[in-house]
PDB file of C-alpha atoms in Angstrom:
ATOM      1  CA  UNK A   1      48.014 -45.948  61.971  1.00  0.00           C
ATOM      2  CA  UNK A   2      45.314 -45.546  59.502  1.00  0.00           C
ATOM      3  CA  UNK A   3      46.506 -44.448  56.070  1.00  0.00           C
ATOM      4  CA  UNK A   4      44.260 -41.807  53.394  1.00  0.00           C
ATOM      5  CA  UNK A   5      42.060 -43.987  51.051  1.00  0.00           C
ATOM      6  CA  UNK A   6      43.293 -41.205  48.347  1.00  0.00           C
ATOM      7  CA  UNK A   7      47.366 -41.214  48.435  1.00  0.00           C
ATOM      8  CA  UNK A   8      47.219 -42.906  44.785  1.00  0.00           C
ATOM      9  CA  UNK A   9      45.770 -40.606  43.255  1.00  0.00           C
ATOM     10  CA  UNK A  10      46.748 -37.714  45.045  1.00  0.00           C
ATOM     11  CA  UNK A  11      49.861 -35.850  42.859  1.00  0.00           C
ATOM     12  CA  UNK A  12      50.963 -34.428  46.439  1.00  0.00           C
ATOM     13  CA  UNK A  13      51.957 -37.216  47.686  1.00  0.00           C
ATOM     14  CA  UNK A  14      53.962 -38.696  45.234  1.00  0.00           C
ATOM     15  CA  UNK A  15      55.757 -34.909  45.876  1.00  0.00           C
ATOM     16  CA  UNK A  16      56.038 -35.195  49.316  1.00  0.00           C
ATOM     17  CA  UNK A  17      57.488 -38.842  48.593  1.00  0.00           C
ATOM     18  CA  UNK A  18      60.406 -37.423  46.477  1.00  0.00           C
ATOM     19  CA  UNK A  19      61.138 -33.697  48.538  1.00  0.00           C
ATOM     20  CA  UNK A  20      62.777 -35.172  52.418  1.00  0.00           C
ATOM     21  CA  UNK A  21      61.760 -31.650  53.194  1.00  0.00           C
ATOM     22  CA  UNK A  22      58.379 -32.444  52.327  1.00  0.00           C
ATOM     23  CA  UNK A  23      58.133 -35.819  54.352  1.00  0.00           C
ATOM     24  CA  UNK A  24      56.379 -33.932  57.165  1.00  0.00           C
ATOM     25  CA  UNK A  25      53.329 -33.073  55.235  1.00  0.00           C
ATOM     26  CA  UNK A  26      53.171 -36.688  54.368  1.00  0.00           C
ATOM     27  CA  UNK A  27      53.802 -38.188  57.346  1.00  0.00           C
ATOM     28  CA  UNK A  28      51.081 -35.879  59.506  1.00  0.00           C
ATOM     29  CA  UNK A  29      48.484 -36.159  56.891  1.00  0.00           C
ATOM     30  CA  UNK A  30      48.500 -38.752  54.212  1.00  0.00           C
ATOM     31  CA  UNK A  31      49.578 -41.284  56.802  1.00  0.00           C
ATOM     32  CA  UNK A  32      47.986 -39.922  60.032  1.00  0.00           C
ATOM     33  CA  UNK A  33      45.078 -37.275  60.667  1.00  0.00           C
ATOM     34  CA  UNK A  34      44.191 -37.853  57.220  1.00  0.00           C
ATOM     35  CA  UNK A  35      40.199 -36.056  57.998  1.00  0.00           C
ATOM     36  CA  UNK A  36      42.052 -32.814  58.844  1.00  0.00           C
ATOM     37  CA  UNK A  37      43.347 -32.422  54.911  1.00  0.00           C
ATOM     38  CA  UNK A  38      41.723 -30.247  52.949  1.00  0.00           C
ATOM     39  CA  UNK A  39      42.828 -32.129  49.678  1.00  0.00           C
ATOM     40  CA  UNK A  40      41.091 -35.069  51.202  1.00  0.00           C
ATOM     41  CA  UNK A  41      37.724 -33.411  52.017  1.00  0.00           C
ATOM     42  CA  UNK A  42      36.983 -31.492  48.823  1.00  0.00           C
ATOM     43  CA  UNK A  43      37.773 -34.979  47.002  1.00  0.00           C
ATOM     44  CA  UNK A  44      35.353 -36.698  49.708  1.00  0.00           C
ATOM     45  CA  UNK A  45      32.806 -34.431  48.520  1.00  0.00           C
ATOM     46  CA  UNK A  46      33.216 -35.005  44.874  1.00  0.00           C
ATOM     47  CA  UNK A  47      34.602 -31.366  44.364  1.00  0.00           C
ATOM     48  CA  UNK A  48      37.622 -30.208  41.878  1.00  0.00           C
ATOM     49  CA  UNK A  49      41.156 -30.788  44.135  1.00  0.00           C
ATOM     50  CA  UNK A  50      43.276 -27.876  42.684  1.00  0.00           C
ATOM     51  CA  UNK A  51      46.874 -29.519  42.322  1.00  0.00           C
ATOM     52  CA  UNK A  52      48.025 -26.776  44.147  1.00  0.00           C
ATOM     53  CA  UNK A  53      46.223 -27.169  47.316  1.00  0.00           C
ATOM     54  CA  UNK A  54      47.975 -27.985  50.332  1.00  0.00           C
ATOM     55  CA  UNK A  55      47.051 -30.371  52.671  1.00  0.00           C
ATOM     56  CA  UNK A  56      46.073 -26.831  56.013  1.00  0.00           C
ATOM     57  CA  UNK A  57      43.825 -25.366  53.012  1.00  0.00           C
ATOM     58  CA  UNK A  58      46.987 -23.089  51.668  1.00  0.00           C
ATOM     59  CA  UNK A  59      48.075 -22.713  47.794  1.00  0.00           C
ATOM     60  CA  UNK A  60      51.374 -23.416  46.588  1.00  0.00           C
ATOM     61  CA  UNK A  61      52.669 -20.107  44.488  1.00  0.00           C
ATOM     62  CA  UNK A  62      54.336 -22.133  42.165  1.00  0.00           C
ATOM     63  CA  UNK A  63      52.533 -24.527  40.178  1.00  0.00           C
ATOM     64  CA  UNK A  64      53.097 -28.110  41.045  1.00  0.00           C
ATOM     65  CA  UNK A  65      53.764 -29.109  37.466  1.00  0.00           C
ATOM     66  CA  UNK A  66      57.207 -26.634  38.240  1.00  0.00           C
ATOM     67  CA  UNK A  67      58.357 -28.572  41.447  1.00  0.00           C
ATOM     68  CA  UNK A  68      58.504 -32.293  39.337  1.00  0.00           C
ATOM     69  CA  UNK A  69      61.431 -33.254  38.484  1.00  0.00           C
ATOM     70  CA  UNK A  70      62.016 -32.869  34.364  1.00  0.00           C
ATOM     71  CA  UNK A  71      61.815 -36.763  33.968  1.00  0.00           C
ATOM     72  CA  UNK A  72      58.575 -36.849  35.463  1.00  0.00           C
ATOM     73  CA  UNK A  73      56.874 -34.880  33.713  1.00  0.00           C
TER      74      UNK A  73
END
């Protein structure tokens, strides 16, 4: 299965790593239909990626800098 070019850099999936709730996300679009995430195309196309941005094109109501753990921040 053909993995995103962009999970290094992208700060979501280093969440999704840590949250088992969050392995979904992860699993369907970092590590599968990678083309379908919107995180992915705006970065494709050189655009700003807010950190807040979900993979389906929703925003997170709470920043992502609040979900990290304290250590990681």
């Amino acid at each position: 299965m053909a993995r995103c070019s962009r999970i290094a850099s992208c700060p979501l999936f280093a969440q999704f790593a840590m949250k088992s709730s969050l392995r979904v996300w992860q699993g369907y679009y970092c590590e599968g239909d990678f083309a379908r995430c919107e995180r992915f195309k705006l970065a494709s196309a050189g655009a700003a990626v807010p950190v807040n941005l979900l993979p389906n094109g929703k925003s997170l109501a709470v920043p992502l800098e609040q979900l990290e753990p304290k250590h990681m921040q």
